[in-house]
XYZ file of C-alpha atoms in Angstrom:
359
model
C 133.439 -1.733 66.052
C 132.143 -0.438 69.379
C 128.846 0.622 67.811
C 128.458 -2.741 66.066
C 129.076 -4.529 69.359
C 126.459 -2.456 71.214
C 123.984 -2.939 68.353
C 124.417 -6.714 68.519
C 123.976 -6.689 72.288
C 120.802 -4.602 71.954
C 119.464 -6.817 69.167
C 120.066 -9.950 71.239
C 118.280 -8.391 74.219
C 115.307 -7.369 72.052
C 115.040 -10.839 70.541
C 115.138 -12.288 74.038
C 112.221 -10.054 75.040
C 110.247 -11.242 72.008
C 110.906 -14.881 72.907
C 109.861 -14.232 76.488
C 106.572 -12.680 75.352
C 105.810 -15.704 73.173
C 106.744 -18.051 76.015
C 104.442 -16.227 78.408
C 101.575 -16.534 75.939
C 102.065 -20.308 75.719
C 102.148 -20.541 79.517
C 98.946 -18.506 79.658
C 97.234 -20.905 77.241
C 98.409 -23.835 79.335
C 96.959 -22.282 82.480
C 93.748 -20.737 81.152
C 92.941 -22.879 78.089
C 94.300 -26.265 79.196
C 96.860 -26.397 76.395
C 99.163 -29.416 76.480
C 101.711 -29.877 73.719
C 104.571 -28.284 71.797
C 104.690 -24.847 70.164
C 107.249 -23.764 67.579
C 107.382 -20.305 66.016
C 110.027 -19.477 63.425
C 110.858 -16.526 61.185
C 112.363 -17.401 57.819
C 113.234 -20.819 59.205
C 114.983 -19.497 62.319
C 113.349 -20.653 65.551
C 111.920 -17.846 67.687
C 110.501 -20.194 70.311
C 110.288 -23.945 70.844
C 108.385 -24.767 74.002
C 106.742 -27.824 75.546
C 104.071 -27.629 78.252
C 101.767 -30.131 79.918
C 101.938 -33.889 80.165
C 102.849 -36.401 77.467
C 101.224 -39.150 79.546
C 98.774 -38.368 82.315
C 98.846 -41.854 83.834
C 102.589 -41.692 84.497
C 102.881 -37.883 84.824
C 105.491 -37.896 82.050
C 106.285 -34.324 81.074
C 105.905 -33.096 77.528
C 109.224 -32.650 75.697
C 110.124 -30.499 72.694
C 111.037 -33.653 70.746
C 107.881 -35.560 71.686
C 106.316 -37.381 68.734
C 102.682 -36.726 67.818
C 100.205 -38.340 65.473
C 99.891 -35.514 62.963
C 96.645 -36.783 61.406
C 95.693 -34.849 58.262
C 98.986 -32.981 58.083
C 99.947 -36.233 56.374
C 98.026 -35.053 53.322
C 100.679 -32.424 52.551
C 103.342 -35.139 52.397
C 101.082 -37.133 50.082
C 100.550 -34.082 47.873
C 104.317 -33.559 47.627
C 104.871 -37.194 46.629
C 102.153 -36.862 43.988
C 103.768 -33.761 42.534
C 107.173 -35.436 42.626
C 105.791 -38.022 40.188
C 104.428 -35.147 38.099
C 107.962 -33.727 38.024
C 109.218 -37.109 36.849
C 106.630 -37.229 34.056
C 104.900 -40.269 35.555
C 101.638 -38.520 36.497
C 99.485 -35.942 34.710
C 97.062 -33.978 36.860
C 94.183 -33.837 34.382
C 94.167 -37.573 33.704
C 91.498 -39.739 35.379
C 91.951 -42.415 38.024
C 91.572 -45.128 35.362
C 94.791 -43.999 33.644
C 96.730 -45.213 36.668
C 94.367 -47.629 38.414
C 92.522 -49.470 35.617
C 91.277 -51.958 38.211
C 89.388 -49.261 40.144
C 85.640 -49.973 40.093
C 84.153 -46.733 41.468
C 81.781 -44.619 39.401
C 84.414 -41.888 39.197
C 86.918 -44.156 37.467
C 86.886 -42.206 34.179
C 85.522 -38.921 35.521
C 87.708 -38.053 38.514
C 91.155 -36.589 37.819
C 94.203 -36.316 40.063
C 93.461 -32.597 40.410
C 90.013 -33.480 41.738
C 91.575 -35.850 44.266
C 94.099 -33.267 45.432
C 91.396 -30.619 45.971
C 88.749 -32.884 47.592
C 86.497 -32.208 44.625
C 86.147 -35.785 43.361
C 82.500 -36.207 44.335
C 83.231 -39.780 45.473
C 80.906 -40.694 48.335
C 82.712 -40.752 51.682
C 81.262 -43.977 53.042
C 83.682 -44.215 55.988
C 82.775 -40.883 57.599
C 79.264 -41.823 58.849
C 80.716 -44.863 60.615
C 82.806 -42.853 63.086
C 85.926 -44.667 64.293
C 84.869 -48.155 63.133
C 86.721 -48.069 59.777
C 89.930 -47.345 61.688
C 89.626 -50.126 64.243
C 89.989 -53.123 61.918
C 93.260 -53.881 60.135
C 92.744 -53.899 56.357
C 95.112 -53.777 53.418
C 95.096 -50.620 51.289
C 93.254 -52.462 48.519
C 90.662 -53.811 50.954
C 90.088 -50.356 52.414
C 89.678 -48.782 48.961
C 87.252 -51.505 47.887
C 85.167 -51.071 51.027
C 85.229 -47.306 51.599
C 86.632 -45.435 48.572
C 84.773 -46.951 45.614
C 81.284 -45.568 46.107
C 79.069 -43.598 43.722
C 79.507 -39.946 42.837
C 77.417 -37.600 44.971
C 78.226 -34.484 42.937
C 79.852 -33.639 39.615
C 83.651 -33.873 39.945
C 85.227 -30.435 40.144
C 81.962 -28.627 40.909
C 82.659 -28.219 44.629
C 85.021 -29.317 47.399
C 84.000 -31.555 50.296
C 86.785 -32.391 52.681
C 87.494 -36.026 53.539
C 90.076 -38.793 53.527
C 88.893 -40.757 50.485
C 90.855 -38.772 47.912
C 94.207 -38.978 49.659
C 93.893 -42.696 50.330
C 93.361 -43.169 46.601
C 96.397 -40.970 45.949
C 98.533 -43.288 48.097
C 97.474 -46.219 45.899
C 98.278 -44.264 42.729
C 101.696 -43.255 44.090
C 102.521 -46.867 44.912
C 101.211 -48.259 41.616
C 102.992 -45.750 39.375
C 106.294 -45.672 41.278
C 106.484 -49.416 41.923
C 107.464 -48.665 45.514
C 105.590 -48.518 48.801
C 104.365 -45.213 50.161
C 106.955 -45.438 52.954
C 109.752 -45.993 50.438
C 108.644 -42.956 48.441
C 108.386 -40.935 51.619
C 111.923 -41.826 52.663
C 113.435 -41.329 49.218
C 111.843 -37.979 48.389
C 111.188 -36.246 51.729
C 112.535 -37.864 54.900
C 115.971 -38.650 53.472
C 116.688 -35.382 51.647
C 115.485 -33.279 54.599
C 116.981 -35.636 57.235
C 113.693 -36.001 59.077
C 114.706 -38.672 61.587
C 111.642 -38.344 63.820
C 108.947 -38.623 61.168
C 107.308 -41.613 59.533
C 104.235 -43.703 58.836
C 102.642 -45.126 61.955
C 102.370 -48.881 62.445
C 100.698 -50.331 65.513
C 103.205 -53.185 65.725
C 106.119 -50.755 65.986
C 104.938 -47.459 67.537
C 107.502 -44.640 67.599
C 109.554 -44.072 70.731
C 108.756 -40.962 72.746
C 105.218 -40.832 71.378
C 102.695 -38.870 73.437
C 99.440 -40.348 74.677
C 96.354 -38.490 73.466
C 93.206 -37.662 75.414
C 89.700 -36.640 74.389
C 87.525 -34.196 76.282
C 84.085 -35.715 76.638
C 81.639 -32.801 76.590
C 78.973 -34.731 78.470
C 81.322 -35.644 81.326
C 83.617 -32.593 81.135
C 86.575 -34.895 81.753
C 89.588 -36.011 79.727
C 89.749 -39.683 78.862
C 92.384 -41.619 76.992
C 91.541 -41.867 73.275
C 89.540 -44.920 72.350
C 91.703 -47.535 70.580
C 92.160 -47.239 66.826
C 94.758 -48.122 64.185
C 96.454 -44.936 62.890
C 97.785 -46.842 59.884
C 94.199 -47.212 58.644
C 94.276 -43.515 57.745
C 97.006 -44.315 55.185
C 98.188 -41.309 53.130
C 95.324 -39.208 54.497
C 96.400 -39.201 58.142
C 98.726 -42.044 59.135
C 101.943 -40.192 59.996
C 103.739 -39.076 63.156
C 106.306 -36.296 63.551
C 107.842 -33.658 65.818
C 107.635 -29.875 65.704
C 111.250 -29.470 64.548
C 110.874 -32.041 61.772
C 107.727 -30.284 60.585
C 109.612 -26.983 60.456
C 112.237 -28.641 58.256
C 109.439 -29.949 56.017
C 107.862 -26.489 55.910
C 111.154 -24.947 54.809
C 111.757 -27.707 52.296
C 108.348 -27.219 50.690
C 108.198 -23.430 50.611
C 111.928 -23.181 49.844
C 111.462 -25.332 46.695
C 113.869 -27.984 47.986
C 111.491 -30.872 47.327
C 109.860 -30.065 43.999
C 110.567 -28.049 40.882
C 109.499 -24.392 41.017
C 106.622 -25.182 38.632
C 105.301 -28.086 40.704
C 105.739 -26.128 43.935
C 103.684 -23.312 42.417
C 100.983 -25.768 41.319
C 100.839 -27.349 44.759
C 100.527 -23.945 46.441
C 97.943 -22.488 44.049
C 94.704 -22.198 45.956
C 91.333 -22.385 44.292
C 88.636 -19.982 45.597
C 85.916 -21.950 43.798
C 86.977 -25.078 45.709
C 87.035 -23.727 49.244
C 90.465 -22.096 48.789
C 91.992 -25.548 48.679
C 95.577 -25.909 47.522
C 97.096 -29.398 47.278
C 97.079 -30.765 50.835
C 96.843 -27.240 52.266
C 94.427 -24.352 52.245
C 95.339 -20.802 51.350
C 94.007 -17.391 52.258
C 94.678 -13.807 51.240
C 94.205 -12.775 54.870
C 91.757 -13.812 57.554
C 91.277 -13.151 61.265
C 94.416 -11.591 62.703
C 96.448 -12.675 59.664
C 96.868 -9.546 57.584
C 98.774 -11.206 54.745
C 98.618 -14.200 52.428
C 99.130 -17.451 54.320
C 98.711 -21.203 54.125
C 97.343 -23.441 56.842
C 96.868 -27.096 57.593
C 95.061 -28.621 60.526
C 95.106 -32.159 61.828
C 92.818 -33.965 64.226
C 92.037 -37.517 65.267
C 90.274 -37.550 68.646
C 92.789 -35.941 71.041
C 95.642 -35.727 68.531
C 95.285 -32.171 67.235
C 97.605 -29.875 65.332
C 97.806 -26.597 63.461
C 100.344 -25.341 60.912
C 100.553 -21.791 59.539
C 102.994 -20.379 56.981
C 102.822 -16.678 56.077
C 104.395 -15.368 52.880
C 105.350 -11.758 53.633
C 106.584 -12.033 57.214
C 107.828 -15.609 56.584
C 106.411 -16.855 59.857
C 105.956 -20.545 60.502
C 103.709 -21.478 63.422
C 103.439 -25.130 64.418
C 101.304 -26.351 67.297
C 101.021 -30.015 68.265
C 98.720 -31.093 71.092
C 97.665 -34.351 72.715
C 94.199 -33.147 73.732
C 91.240 -31.557 71.976
C 90.711 -29.002 74.757
C 92.328 -25.967 73.137
C 91.498 -23.784 70.132
C 94.811 -24.181 68.322
C 93.969 -21.771 65.509
C 93.149 -19.145 68.145
C 96.548 -19.720 69.750
C 98.163 -19.465 66.290
C 96.466 -16.116 65.719
C 97.720 -14.738 69.023
C 101.266 -16.016 68.433
C 101.262 -14.360 65.016
C 99.863 -11.077 66.312
C 102.330 -10.947 69.195
C 105.288 -12.039 67.091
C 104.714 -9.533 64.300
C 104.009 -6.743 66.787
C 107.214 -7.425 68.692
C 109.146 -7.674 65.420
C 107.767 -4.339 64.206
C 108.784 -2.688 67.458
C 112.189 -4.342 67.306
C 112.824 -3.209 63.729
C 111.688 0.326 64.517
C 113.953 0.523 67.546
C 110.976 1.136 69.876
C 111.932 -1.729 72.197
C 114.624 -0.367 74.472
Protein backbone atom coordinates (compact mmCIF):
# COMPACT_ATOMS: atom_id res chain seq x y z
CA UNK A 1 0.00 0.00 0.00
CA UNK A 2 2.88 2.35 0.80
CA UNK A 3 4.31 1.97 -2.69
CA UNK A 4 0.91 2.57 -4.29
CA UNK A 5 0.48 5.72 -2.21
CA UNK A 6 3.90 7.10 -3.22
CA UNK A 7 3.23 6.21 -6.86
CA UNK A 8 -0.06 8.13 -6.80
CA UNK A 9 1.61 11.12 -5.17
CA UNK A 10 4.37 11.08 -7.81
CA UNK A 11 1.86 10.69 -10.64
CA UNK A 12 -0.19 13.63 -9.35
CA UNK A 13 2.95 15.78 -9.12
CA UNK A 14 4.00 14.84 -12.66
CA UNK A 15 0.56 15.62 -14.05
CA UNK A 16 0.68 18.96 -12.26
CA UNK A 17 4.00 19.74 -13.95
CA UNK A 18 2.49 18.89 -17.34
CA UNK A 19 -0.47 21.19 -16.69
CA UNK A 20 1.87 23.96 -15.60
CA UNK A 21 3.89 23.64 -18.81
CA UNK A 22 0.74 23.90 -20.92
CA UNK A 23 -0.46 26.87 -18.87
CA UNK A 24 2.85 28.65 -19.35
CA UNK A 25 2.62 28.13 -23.10
CA UNK A 26 -0.83 29.73 -23.20
CA UNK A 27 0.44 32.67 -21.14
CA UNK A 28 3.35 33.02 -23.55
CA UNK A 29 0.97 33.16 -26.52
CA UNK A 30 -1.10 35.77 -24.72
CA UNK A 31 1.98 37.91 -24.12
CA UNK A 32 3.89 37.43 -27.36
CA UNK A 33 1.15 36.57 -29.89
CA UNK A 34 -1.76 38.61 -28.50
CA UNK A 35 -3.89 35.54 -27.85
CA UNK A 36 -7.23 36.23 -26.17
CA UNK A 37 -9.61 33.36 -25.54
CA UNK A 38 -10.03 29.92 -23.98
CA UNK A 39 -7.81 26.86 -24.40
CA UNK A 40 -8.82 23.31 -23.50
CA UNK A 41 -6.56 20.29 -23.86
CA UNK A 42 -7.82 16.83 -22.92
CA UNK A 43 -6.50 13.28 -23.11
CA UNK A 44 -9.10 10.59 -23.71
CA UNK A 45 -11.76 13.06 -22.60
CA UNK A 46 -10.02 13.99 -19.34
CA UNK A 47 -9.14 17.68 -19.12
CA UNK A 48 -5.41 18.40 -18.90
CA UNK A 49 -5.86 22.17 -18.95
CA UNK A 50 -8.75 24.61 -19.23
CA UNK A 51 -7.53 28.19 -19.24
CA UNK A 52 -8.92 31.61 -20.12
CA UNK A 53 -6.74 34.63 -20.92
CA UNK A 54 -7.39 38.12 -22.23
CA UNK A 55 -10.54 40.19 -22.34
CA UNK A 56 -14.06 39.10 -23.26
CA UNK A 57 -14.99 42.76 -23.81
CA UNK A 58 -12.36 45.43 -24.33
CA UNK A 59 -14.74 48.35 -23.82
CA UNK A 60 -15.66 47.24 -20.30
CA UNK A 61 -12.41 45.38 -19.49
CA UNK A 62 -14.44 42.24 -18.76
CA UNK A 63 -12.08 39.32 -18.25
CA UNK A 64 -12.31 36.18 -20.32
CA UNK A 65 -13.83 33.22 -18.45
CA UNK A 66 -13.52 29.48 -19.06
CA UNK A 67 -17.28 29.29 -19.65
CA UNK A 68 -17.41 32.28 -22.00
CA UNK A 69 -19.57 31.65 -25.07
CA UNK A 70 -18.10 32.11 -28.55
CA UNK A 71 -19.52 32.20 -32.04
CA UNK A 72 -18.01 28.98 -33.35
CA UNK A 73 -18.56 29.80 -37.04
CA UNK A 74 -17.83 26.82 -39.30
CA UNK A 75 -17.48 24.37 -36.43
CA UNK A 76 -21.25 24.39 -36.86
CA UNK A 77 -20.79 22.27 -39.98
CA UNK A 78 -19.80 19.24 -37.88
CA UNK A 79 -23.10 19.45 -36.00
CA UNK A 80 -24.91 19.68 -39.34
CA UNK A 81 -23.02 16.65 -40.64
CA UNK A 82 -24.00 14.66 -37.55
CA UNK A 83 -27.67 15.57 -37.98
CA UNK A 84 -27.48 14.53 -41.63
CA UNK A 85 -26.00 11.17 -40.73
CA UNK A 86 -28.58 10.72 -37.99
CA UNK A 87 -31.25 10.80 -40.71
CA UNK A 88 -29.16 8.29 -42.66
CA UNK A 89 -29.24 6.06 -39.58
CA UNK A 90 -33.01 6.42 -39.50
CA UNK A 91 -33.31 5.45 -43.17
CA UNK A 92 -34.68 8.86 -44.14
CA UNK A 93 -31.67 9.99 -46.21
CA UNK A 94 -29.44 8.19 -48.70
CA UNK A 95 -26.06 9.76 -49.40
CA UNK A 96 -25.91 9.01 -53.12
CA UNK A 97 -29.34 10.45 -53.88
CA UNK A 98 -29.57 13.93 -55.46
CA UNK A 99 -30.95 17.12 -53.95
CA UNK A 100 -34.17 16.69 -55.96
CA UNK A 101 -35.03 13.50 -54.05
CA UNK A 102 -35.54 15.61 -50.94
CA UNK A 103 -36.06 19.14 -52.25
CA UNK A 104 -38.08 18.76 -55.47
CA UNK A 105 -38.72 22.50 -55.40
CA UNK A 106 -35.00 23.32 -55.69
CA UNK A 107 -34.30 25.18 -58.95
CA UNK A 108 -30.49 25.13 -59.14
CA UNK A 109 -28.68 23.45 -62.01
CA UNK A 110 -27.38 20.80 -59.62
CA UNK A 111 -30.87 19.66 -58.66
CA UNK A 112 -30.51 16.20 -60.23
CA UNK A 113 -26.71 16.05 -60.33
CA UNK A 114 -25.56 16.95 -56.82
CA UNK A 115 -25.81 14.25 -54.13
CA UNK A 116 -25.77 14.55 -50.35
CA UNK A 117 -22.21 13.18 -50.41
CA UNK A 118 -21.22 16.04 -52.70
CA UNK A 119 -22.78 18.53 -50.29
CA UNK A 120 -21.02 17.03 -47.28
CA UNK A 121 -17.60 17.16 -49.00
CA UNK A 122 -17.95 20.63 -50.60
CA UNK A 123 -17.76 18.98 -54.00
CA UNK A 124 -21.16 20.04 -55.33
CA UNK A 125 -19.85 22.48 -57.93
CA UNK A 126 -22.68 24.89 -57.08
CA UNK A 127 -21.50 28.46 -57.61
CA UNK A 128 -20.86 30.26 -54.32
CA UNK A 129 -22.54 33.55 -55.15
CA UNK A 130 -22.43 34.90 -51.58
CA UNK A 131 -18.65 34.74 -51.15
CA UNK A 132 -17.71 37.60 -53.54
CA UNK A 133 -20.10 39.92 -51.69
CA UNK A 134 -18.15 39.87 -48.42
CA UNK A 135 -20.31 40.44 -45.34
CA UNK A 136 -23.36 41.82 -47.20
CA UNK A 137 -25.27 38.51 -47.41
CA UNK A 138 -25.03 38.25 -43.62
CA UNK A 139 -26.27 41.74 -42.81
CA UNK A 140 -29.86 41.41 -44.04
CA UNK A 141 -32.36 39.13 -42.31
CA UNK A 142 -33.69 36.52 -44.75
CA UNK A 143 -35.59 33.29 -44.30
CA UNK A 144 -33.75 30.05 -45.12
CA UNK A 145 -35.76 29.69 -48.33
CA UNK A 146 -35.02 33.27 -49.36
CA UNK A 147 -31.31 32.80 -48.71
CA UNK A 148 -31.20 29.56 -50.73
CA UNK A 149 -33.08 31.17 -53.62
CA UNK A 150 -30.73 34.14 -53.66
CA UNK A 151 -27.34 32.59 -52.92
CA UNK A 152 -27.45 28.77 -53.15
CA UNK A 153 -29.25 28.10 -56.44
CA UNK A 154 -26.65 29.18 -58.97
CA UNK A 155 -25.14 27.27 -61.90
CA UNK A 156 -22.56 24.52 -61.63
CA UNK A 157 -18.98 25.75 -62.01
CA UNK A 158 -17.43 22.28 -62.09
CA UNK A 159 -18.61 18.68 -62.40
CA UNK A 160 -20.02 17.50 -59.05
CA UNK A 161 -17.58 15.21 -57.26
CA UNK A 162 -14.59 16.18 -59.42
CA UNK A 163 -13.02 18.47 -56.82
CA UNK A 164 -13.68 20.15 -53.48
CA UNK A 165 -14.07 23.91 -53.03
CA UNK A 166 -14.82 24.99 -49.51
CA UNK A 167 -17.81 27.24 -48.83
CA UNK A 168 -21.07 27.62 -46.95
CA UNK A 169 -23.52 26.84 -49.76
CA UNK A 170 -23.55 23.08 -49.26
CA UNK A 171 -24.22 23.13 -45.54
CA UNK A 172 -26.99 25.70 -45.83
CA UNK A 173 -28.68 23.36 -48.30
CA UNK A 174 -28.15 20.49 -45.86
CA UNK A 175 -30.02 22.44 -43.17
CA UNK A 176 -33.00 22.75 -45.52
CA UNK A 177 -32.88 19.02 -46.32
CA UNK A 178 -32.69 18.12 -42.62
CA UNK A 179 -35.72 20.28 -41.86
CA UNK A 180 -37.74 19.07 -44.86
CA UNK A 181 -37.14 15.36 -44.29
CA UNK A 182 -37.48 15.40 -40.49
CA UNK A 183 -40.46 17.75 -40.37
CA UNK A 184 -38.75 19.65 -37.57
CA UNK A 185 -36.66 22.81 -37.39
CA UNK A 186 -32.89 22.61 -37.36
CA UNK A 187 -32.89 23.76 -33.72
CA UNK A 188 -35.34 21.02 -32.76
CA UNK A 189 -33.17 18.39 -34.44
CA UNK A 190 -30.10 19.83 -32.76
CA UNK A 191 -31.69 19.63 -29.32
CA UNK A 192 -33.17 16.17 -29.83
CA UNK A 193 -30.10 14.46 -31.26
CA UNK A 194 -27.07 16.32 -29.86
CA UNK A 195 -27.66 18.99 -27.22
CA UNK A 196 -30.11 16.93 -25.16
CA UNK A 197 -28.32 13.57 -25.19
CA UNK A 198 -24.94 15.18 -24.42
CA UNK A 199 -26.42 17.77 -22.01
CA UNK A 200 -24.84 20.68 -23.84
CA UNK A 201 -26.46 23.54 -21.93
CA UNK A 202 -24.22 26.29 -23.29
CA UNK A 203 -24.56 25.55 -26.99
CA UNK A 204 -27.16 26.55 -29.55
CA UNK A 205 -28.12 28.37 -32.72
CA UNK A 206 -27.53 32.10 -32.55
CA UNK A 207 -30.42 34.54 -32.91
CA UNK A 208 -29.84 38.28 -32.84
CA UNK A 209 -33.06 38.90 -30.91
CA UNK A 210 -31.93 36.64 -28.07
CA UNK A 211 -28.10 36.57 -27.90
CA UNK A 212 -26.59 34.10 -25.42
CA UNK A 213 -25.59 35.31 -21.97
CA UNK A 214 -21.88 35.53 -21.26
CA UNK A 215 -21.06 35.88 -24.95
CA UNK A 216 -17.69 37.43 -25.78
CA UNK A 217 -17.30 40.46 -28.02
CA UNK A 218 -15.12 39.85 -31.06
CA UNK A 219 -12.54 42.16 -32.60
CA UNK A 220 -10.84 42.29 -35.99
CA UNK A 221 -7.25 43.32 -36.56
CA UNK A 222 -7.18 45.79 -39.43
CA UNK A 223 -3.87 45.23 -41.21
CA UNK A 224 -3.82 48.74 -42.66
CA UNK A 225 -4.29 50.39 -39.26
CA UNK A 226 -2.59 47.72 -37.12
CA UNK A 227 -5.34 48.18 -34.54
CA UNK A 228 -8.15 46.01 -33.19
CA UNK A 229 -11.66 47.21 -33.89
CA UNK A 230 -14.97 45.74 -32.86
CA UNK A 231 -16.36 43.43 -35.56
CA UNK A 232 -18.61 45.14 -38.05
CA UNK A 233 -22.29 44.29 -37.44
CA UNK A 234 -23.69 41.14 -39.01
CA UNK A 235 -26.40 38.56 -38.31
CA UNK A 236 -24.81 35.23 -37.25
CA UNK A 237 -28.09 33.43 -37.91
CA UNK A 238 -27.63 34.16 -41.63
CA UNK A 239 -24.88 31.53 -41.66
CA UNK A 240 -27.54 28.91 -40.80
CA UNK A 241 -26.22 25.32 -40.59
CA UNK A 242 -22.89 26.42 -42.06
CA UNK A 243 -21.82 28.71 -39.22
CA UNK A 244 -24.65 29.98 -37.03
CA UNK A 245 -23.88 28.35 -33.67
CA UNK A 246 -22.31 29.41 -30.37
CA UNK A 247 -20.71 27.21 -27.72
CA UNK A 248 -18.11 26.90 -24.95
CA UNK A 249 -14.88 24.93 -24.80
CA UNK A 250 -16.27 22.38 -22.32
CA UNK A 251 -19.42 21.79 -24.38
CA UNK A 252 -17.29 21.27 -27.47
CA UNK A 253 -15.21 18.69 -25.62
CA UNK A 254 -18.41 16.83 -24.74
CA UNK A 255 -19.42 16.97 -28.42
CA UNK A 256 -15.97 15.73 -29.45
CA UNK A 257 -16.27 12.76 -27.10
CA UNK A 258 -19.81 12.07 -28.21
CA UNK A 259 -18.83 12.00 -31.88
CA UNK A 260 -15.60 10.03 -31.66
CA UNK A 261 -17.01 7.80 -28.90
CA UNK A 262 -19.92 6.75 -31.18
CA UNK A 263 -22.50 8.12 -28.74
CA UNK A 264 -24.37 10.10 -31.39
CA UNK A 265 -24.43 7.85 -34.44
CA UNK A 266 -24.21 4.18 -35.29
CA UNK A 267 -20.68 2.81 -35.75
CA UNK A 268 -21.28 2.61 -39.51
CA UNK A 269 -22.45 6.21 -39.82
CA UNK A 270 -19.67 7.44 -37.54
CA UNK A 271 -17.16 5.67 -39.79
CA UNK A 272 -18.72 7.23 -42.90
CA UNK A 273 -18.65 10.69 -41.36
CA UNK A 274 -14.98 10.31 -40.38
CA UNK A 275 -13.79 8.81 -43.67
CA UNK A 276 -11.64 11.41 -45.36
CA UNK A 277 -11.27 11.64 -49.10
CA UNK A 278 -7.76 12.47 -50.43
CA UNK A 279 -9.18 13.25 -53.87
CA UNK A 280 -11.45 15.88 -52.29
CA UNK A 281 -8.93 17.80 -50.23
CA UNK A 282 -8.93 15.21 -47.42
CA UNK A 283 -12.44 16.30 -46.54
CA UNK A 284 -14.47 14.16 -44.17
CA UNK A 285 -18.06 15.17 -43.38
CA UNK A 286 -17.80 18.56 -41.65
CA UNK A 287 -14.17 17.89 -40.73
CA UNK A 288 -10.87 17.36 -42.48
CA UNK A 289 -8.54 14.47 -41.82
CA UNK A 290 -4.82 13.92 -42.11
CA UNK A 291 -2.43 11.01 -41.72
CA UNK A 292 0.06 13.39 -40.09
CA UNK A 293 1.10 16.94 -40.83
CA UNK A 294 3.31 19.57 -39.20
CA UNK A 295 4.09 18.56 -35.64
CA UNK A 296 1.25 16.02 -35.65
CA UNK A 297 2.93 12.65 -36.08
CA UNK A 298 -0.28 10.61 -36.15
CA UNK A 299 -3.68 10.50 -37.81
CA UNK A 300 -5.86 13.40 -36.71
CA UNK A 301 -8.97 15.38 -37.55
CA UNK A 302 -9.31 19.14 -37.50
CA UNK A 303 -11.94 21.80 -37.87
CA UNK A 304 -11.43 25.53 -38.00
CA UNK A 305 -13.93 28.33 -37.63
CA UNK A 306 -13.70 32.01 -38.47
CA UNK A 307 -16.02 34.96 -38.94
CA UNK A 308 -14.09 38.23 -38.64
CA UNK A 309 -12.66 38.16 -35.09
CA UNK A 310 -14.49 35.00 -34.00
CA UNK A 311 -11.86 32.32 -34.62
CA UNK A 312 -11.49 28.75 -33.44
CA UNK A 313 -9.52 25.56 -33.92
CA UNK A 314 -10.36 21.96 -33.01
CA UNK A 315 -7.97 18.99 -33.19
CA UNK A 316 -8.65 15.34 -32.35
CA UNK A 317 -5.81 12.81 -32.59
CA UNK A 318 -6.53 9.09 -32.83
CA UNK A 319 -3.51 7.38 -31.26
CA UNK A 320 -2.76 9.71 -28.35
CA UNK A 321 -6.47 10.59 -28.00
CA UNK A 322 -5.73 14.27 -27.59
CA UNK A 323 -8.44 16.86 -28.01
CA UNK A 324 -7.28 20.45 -28.45
CA UNK A 325 -9.89 23.21 -28.52
CA UNK A 326 -9.03 26.88 -28.92
CA UNK A 327 -11.65 29.63 -29.02
CA UNK A 328 -10.63 33.25 -29.57
CA UNK A 329 -12.37 36.59 -29.93
CA UNK A 330 -9.73 38.14 -32.19
CA UNK A 331 -8.03 37.21 -35.45
CA UNK A 332 -4.58 38.18 -34.16
CA UNK A 333 -3.22 34.72 -33.34
CA UNK A 334 -2.27 31.67 -35.41
CA UNK A 335 -4.49 29.17 -33.62
CA UNK A 336 -3.27 26.15 -35.57
CA UNK A 337 0.29 27.09 -34.60
CA UNK A 338 -0.76 27.20 -30.94
CA UNK A 339 -2.48 23.82 -31.39
CA UNK A 340 0.73 22.34 -32.78
CA UNK A 341 2.76 23.59 -29.83
CA UNK A 342 0.20 22.36 -27.29
CA UNK A 343 0.24 18.94 -28.93
CA UNK A 344 4.03 18.77 -29.09
CA UNK A 345 4.42 19.86 -25.47
CA UNK A 346 1.61 17.64 -24.21
CA UNK A 347 2.83 14.48 -25.91
CA UNK A 348 6.43 15.18 -24.90
CA UNK A 349 5.48 15.65 -21.26
CA UNK A 350 3.29 12.54 -21.40
CA UNK A 351 6.12 10.46 -22.86
CA UNK A 352 8.45 11.62 -20.11
CA UNK A 353 5.79 10.98 -17.49
CA UNK A 354 5.10 7.45 -18.74
CA UNK A 355 8.81 6.66 -18.91
CA UNK A 356 9.38 7.90 -15.38
CA UNK A 357 11.88 10.54 -16.59
CA UNK A 358 10.03 13.39 -14.85
CA UNK A 359 11.14 13.28 -11.24
